mmCIF file of C-alpha atoms in Angstrom:
data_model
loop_
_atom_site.group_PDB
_atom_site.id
_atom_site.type_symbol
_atom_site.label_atom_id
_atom_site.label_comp_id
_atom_site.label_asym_id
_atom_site.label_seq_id
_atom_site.Cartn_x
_atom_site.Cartn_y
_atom_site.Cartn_z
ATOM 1 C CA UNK Y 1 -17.869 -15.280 -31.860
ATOM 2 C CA UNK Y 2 -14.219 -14.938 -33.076
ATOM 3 C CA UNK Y 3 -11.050 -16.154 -31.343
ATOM 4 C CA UNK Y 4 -8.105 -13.425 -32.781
ATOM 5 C CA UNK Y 5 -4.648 -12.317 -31.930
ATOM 6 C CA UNK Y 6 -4.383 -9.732 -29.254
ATOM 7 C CA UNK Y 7 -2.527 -6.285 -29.434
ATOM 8 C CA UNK Y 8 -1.523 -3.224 -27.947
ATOM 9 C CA UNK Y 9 -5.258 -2.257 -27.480
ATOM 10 C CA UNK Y 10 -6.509 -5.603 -25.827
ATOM 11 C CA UNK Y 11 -4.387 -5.009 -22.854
ATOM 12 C CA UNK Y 12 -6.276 -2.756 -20.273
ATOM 13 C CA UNK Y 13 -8.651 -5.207 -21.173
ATOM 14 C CA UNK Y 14 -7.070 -7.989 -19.892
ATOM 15 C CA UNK Y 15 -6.020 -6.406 -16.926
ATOM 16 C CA UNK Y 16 -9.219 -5.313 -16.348
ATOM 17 C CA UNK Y 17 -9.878 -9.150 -15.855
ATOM 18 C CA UNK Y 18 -7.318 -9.410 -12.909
ATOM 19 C CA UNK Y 19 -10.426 -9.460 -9.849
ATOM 20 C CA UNK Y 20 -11.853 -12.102 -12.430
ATOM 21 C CA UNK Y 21 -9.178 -13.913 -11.662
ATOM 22 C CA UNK Y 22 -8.043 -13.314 -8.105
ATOM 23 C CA UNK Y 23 -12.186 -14.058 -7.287
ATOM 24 C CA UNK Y 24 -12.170 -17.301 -7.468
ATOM 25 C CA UNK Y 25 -8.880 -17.754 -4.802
ATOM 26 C CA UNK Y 26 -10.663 -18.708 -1.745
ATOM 27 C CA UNK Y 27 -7.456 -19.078 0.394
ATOM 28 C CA UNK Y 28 -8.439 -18.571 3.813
ATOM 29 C CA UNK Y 29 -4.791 -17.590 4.982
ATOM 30 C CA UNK Y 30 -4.675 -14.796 2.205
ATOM 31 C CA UNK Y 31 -6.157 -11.545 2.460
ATOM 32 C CA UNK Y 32 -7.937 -10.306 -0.838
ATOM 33 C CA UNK Y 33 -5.644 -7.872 -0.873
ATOM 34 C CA UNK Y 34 -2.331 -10.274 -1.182
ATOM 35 C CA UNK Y 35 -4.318 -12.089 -3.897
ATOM 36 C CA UNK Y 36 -5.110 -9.030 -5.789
ATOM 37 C CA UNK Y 37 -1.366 -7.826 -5.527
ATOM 38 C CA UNK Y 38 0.022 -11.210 -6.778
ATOM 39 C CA UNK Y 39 -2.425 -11.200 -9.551
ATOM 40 C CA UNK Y 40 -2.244 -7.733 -10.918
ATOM 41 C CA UNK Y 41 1.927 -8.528 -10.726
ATOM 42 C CA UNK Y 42 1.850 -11.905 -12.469
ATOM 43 C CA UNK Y 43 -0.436 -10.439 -15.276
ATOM 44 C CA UNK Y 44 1.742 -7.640 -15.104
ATOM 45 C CA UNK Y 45 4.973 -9.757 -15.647
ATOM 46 C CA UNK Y 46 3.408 -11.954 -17.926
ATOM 47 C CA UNK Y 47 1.694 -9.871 -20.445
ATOM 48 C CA UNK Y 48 4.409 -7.134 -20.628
ATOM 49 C CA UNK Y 49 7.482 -8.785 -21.468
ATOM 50 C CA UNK Y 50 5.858 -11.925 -22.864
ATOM 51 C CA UNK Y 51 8.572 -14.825 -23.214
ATOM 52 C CA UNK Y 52 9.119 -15.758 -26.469
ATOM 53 C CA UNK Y 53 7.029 -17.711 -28.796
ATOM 54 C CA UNK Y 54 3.985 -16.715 -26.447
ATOM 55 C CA UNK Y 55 0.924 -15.975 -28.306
ATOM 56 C CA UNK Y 56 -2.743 -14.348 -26.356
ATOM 57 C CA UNK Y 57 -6.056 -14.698 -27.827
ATOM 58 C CA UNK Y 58 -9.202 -12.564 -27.220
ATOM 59 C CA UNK Y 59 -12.278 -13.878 -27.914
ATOM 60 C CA UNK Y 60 -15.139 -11.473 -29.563
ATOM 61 C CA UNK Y 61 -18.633 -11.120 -29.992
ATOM 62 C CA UNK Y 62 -18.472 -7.847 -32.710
ATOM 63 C CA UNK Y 63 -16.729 -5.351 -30.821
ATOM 64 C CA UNK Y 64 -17.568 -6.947 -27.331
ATOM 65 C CA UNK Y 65 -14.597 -8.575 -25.838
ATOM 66 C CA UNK Y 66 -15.599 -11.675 -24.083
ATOM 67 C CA UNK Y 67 -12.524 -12.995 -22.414
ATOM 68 C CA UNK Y 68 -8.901 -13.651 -23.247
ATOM 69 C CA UNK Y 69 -5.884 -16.616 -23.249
ATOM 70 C CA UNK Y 70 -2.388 -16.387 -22.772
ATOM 71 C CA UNK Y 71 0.288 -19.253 -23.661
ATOM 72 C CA UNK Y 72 3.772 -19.708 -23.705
ATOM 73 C CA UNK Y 73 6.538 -22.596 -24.965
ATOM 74 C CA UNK Y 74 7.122 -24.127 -21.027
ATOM 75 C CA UNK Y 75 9.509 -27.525 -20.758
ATOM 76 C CA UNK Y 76 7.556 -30.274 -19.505
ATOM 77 C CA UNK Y 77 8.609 -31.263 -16.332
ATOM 78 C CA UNK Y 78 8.750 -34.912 -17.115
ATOM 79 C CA UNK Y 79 10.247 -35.155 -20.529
ATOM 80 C CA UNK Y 80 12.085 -32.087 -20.814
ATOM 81 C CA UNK Y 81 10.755 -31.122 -23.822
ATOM 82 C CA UNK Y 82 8.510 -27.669 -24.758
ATOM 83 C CA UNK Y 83 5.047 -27.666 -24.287
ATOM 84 C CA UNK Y 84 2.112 -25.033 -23.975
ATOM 85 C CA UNK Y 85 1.740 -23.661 -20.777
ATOM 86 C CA UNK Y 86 -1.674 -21.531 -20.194
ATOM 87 C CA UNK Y 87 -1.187 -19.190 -17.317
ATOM 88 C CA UNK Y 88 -4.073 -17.017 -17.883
ATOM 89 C CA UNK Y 89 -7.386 -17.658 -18.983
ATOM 90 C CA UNK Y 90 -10.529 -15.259 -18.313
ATOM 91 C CA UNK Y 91 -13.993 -14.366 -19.426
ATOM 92 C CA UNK Y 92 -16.322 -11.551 -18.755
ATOM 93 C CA UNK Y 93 -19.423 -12.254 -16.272
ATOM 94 C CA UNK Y 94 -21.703 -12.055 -19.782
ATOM 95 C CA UNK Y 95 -19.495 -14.928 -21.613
ATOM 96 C CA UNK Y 96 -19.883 -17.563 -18.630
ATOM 97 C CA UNK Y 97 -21.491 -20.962 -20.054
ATOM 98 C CA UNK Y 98 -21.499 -19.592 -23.792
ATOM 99 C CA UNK Y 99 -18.648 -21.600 -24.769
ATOM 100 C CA UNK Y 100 -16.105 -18.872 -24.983
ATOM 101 C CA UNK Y 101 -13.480 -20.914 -22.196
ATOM 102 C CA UNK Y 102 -13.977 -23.735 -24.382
ATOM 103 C CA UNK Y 103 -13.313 -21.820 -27.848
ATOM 104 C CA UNK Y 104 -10.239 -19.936 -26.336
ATOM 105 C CA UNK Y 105 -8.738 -23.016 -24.851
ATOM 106 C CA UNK Y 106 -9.354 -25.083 -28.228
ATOM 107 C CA UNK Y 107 -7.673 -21.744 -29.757
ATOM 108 C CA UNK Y 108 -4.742 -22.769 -27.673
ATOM 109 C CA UNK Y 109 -4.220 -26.264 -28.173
ATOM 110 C CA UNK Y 110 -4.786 -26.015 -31.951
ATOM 111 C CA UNK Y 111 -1.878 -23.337 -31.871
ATOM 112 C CA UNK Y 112 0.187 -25.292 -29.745
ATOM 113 C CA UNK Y 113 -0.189 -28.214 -32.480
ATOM 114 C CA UNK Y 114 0.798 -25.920 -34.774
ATOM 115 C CA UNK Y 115 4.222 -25.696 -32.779
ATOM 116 C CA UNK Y 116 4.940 -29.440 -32.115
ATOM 117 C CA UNK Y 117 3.562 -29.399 -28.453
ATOM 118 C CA UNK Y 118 2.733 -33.250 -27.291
ATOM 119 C CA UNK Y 119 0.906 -31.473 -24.224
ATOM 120 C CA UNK Y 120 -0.735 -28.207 -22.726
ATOM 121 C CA UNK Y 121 -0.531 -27.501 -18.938
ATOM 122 C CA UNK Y 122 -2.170 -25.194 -17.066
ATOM 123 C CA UNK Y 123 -2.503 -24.122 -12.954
ATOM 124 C CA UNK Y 124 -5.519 -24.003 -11.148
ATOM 125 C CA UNK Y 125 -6.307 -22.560 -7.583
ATOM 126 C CA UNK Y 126 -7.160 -25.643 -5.592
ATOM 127 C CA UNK Y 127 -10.111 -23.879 -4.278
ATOM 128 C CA UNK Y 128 -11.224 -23.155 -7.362
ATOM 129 C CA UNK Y 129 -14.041 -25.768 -8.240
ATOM 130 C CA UNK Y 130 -15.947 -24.485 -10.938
ATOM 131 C CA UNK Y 131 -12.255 -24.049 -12.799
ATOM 132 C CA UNK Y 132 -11.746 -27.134 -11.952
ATOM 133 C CA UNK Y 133 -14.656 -29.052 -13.296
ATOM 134 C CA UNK Y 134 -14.108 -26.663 -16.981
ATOM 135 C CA UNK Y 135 -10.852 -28.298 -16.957
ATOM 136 C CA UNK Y 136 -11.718 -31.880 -16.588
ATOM 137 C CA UNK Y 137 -14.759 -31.415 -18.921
ATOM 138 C CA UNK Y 138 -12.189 -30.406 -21.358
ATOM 139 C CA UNK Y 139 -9.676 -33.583 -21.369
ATOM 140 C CA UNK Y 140 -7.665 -32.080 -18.616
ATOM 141 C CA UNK Y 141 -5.823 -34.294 -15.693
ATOM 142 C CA UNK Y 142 -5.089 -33.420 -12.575
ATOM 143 C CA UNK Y 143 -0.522 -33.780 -12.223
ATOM 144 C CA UNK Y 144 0.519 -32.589 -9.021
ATOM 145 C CA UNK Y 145 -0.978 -30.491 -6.343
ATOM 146 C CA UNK Y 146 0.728 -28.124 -4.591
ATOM 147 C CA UNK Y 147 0.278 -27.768 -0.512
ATOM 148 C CA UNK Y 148 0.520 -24.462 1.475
ATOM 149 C CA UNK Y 149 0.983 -24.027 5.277
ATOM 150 C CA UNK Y 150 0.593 -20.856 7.081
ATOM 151 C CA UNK Y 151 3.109 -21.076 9.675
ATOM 152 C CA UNK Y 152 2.763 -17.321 11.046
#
């Protein structure tokens, strides 16, 4: 497996990941479809007009794509100073438990070394346990949590 810069081609791709993504929202007072939407918009927004310094990383297997990272300079909320922020992070049904999350999120960190990050941050769908538990197997801490109430 290789972890490489993305391009131009990588892209449908990616957003060929967005139900990937959007699956593993269990948000009882969402419909799918209201997931879906917000995903396919945030990759959307995200991928197309990248912010600066952002950088996305598709891991291979040969000419099989196996899943992808995106990252971009974020302040940290508490010091005020850049960090890595990973918004997106997928992997094809045939890369789960090979190690390719792992490899693309050590990708990520070692790049955000590279640029003088102290930290990487990342969101996670509450509901979403198995994301979860890849998270805190890799060094990651839970920081705030954020609460949703369907009031209609």
């Amino acid at each position: 497996m290789i972890i490489r810069p993305a391009t131009a081609d990588d892209l449908s791709f990616i957003h060929a990941q967005a139900p990937r993504l959007a699956g593993v929202a269990d948000l009882a007072w969402r419909t799918a479809e209201e997931v879906m939407h917000f995903q396919r918009a945030f990759m959307h927004e995200t991928l197309e007009a990248p912010r600066p310094g952002a950088v996305t990383f598709i891991a291979c297997d040969g000419d099989e794509r196996l899943g992808f990272i995106h990252a971009e300079p974020q302040l940290d909320i508490f010091t005020d100073r850049q960090c890595a922020y990973v918004p997106l992070l997928a992997v094809t049904p045939v890369a789960e438990g090979r190690g390719v999350a792992a490899a693309l999120m050590a990708a990520v960190e070692s790049w955000a070394r590279g640029q003088g990050y102290a930290n990487v941050a990342l969101d996670v769908f509450a509901s979403n346990v198995r994301g979860r538990a890849f998270y805190a197997r890799q060094g990651y801490g839970e920081e705030t949590l954020r609460l949703v109430k369907d009031i209609r």
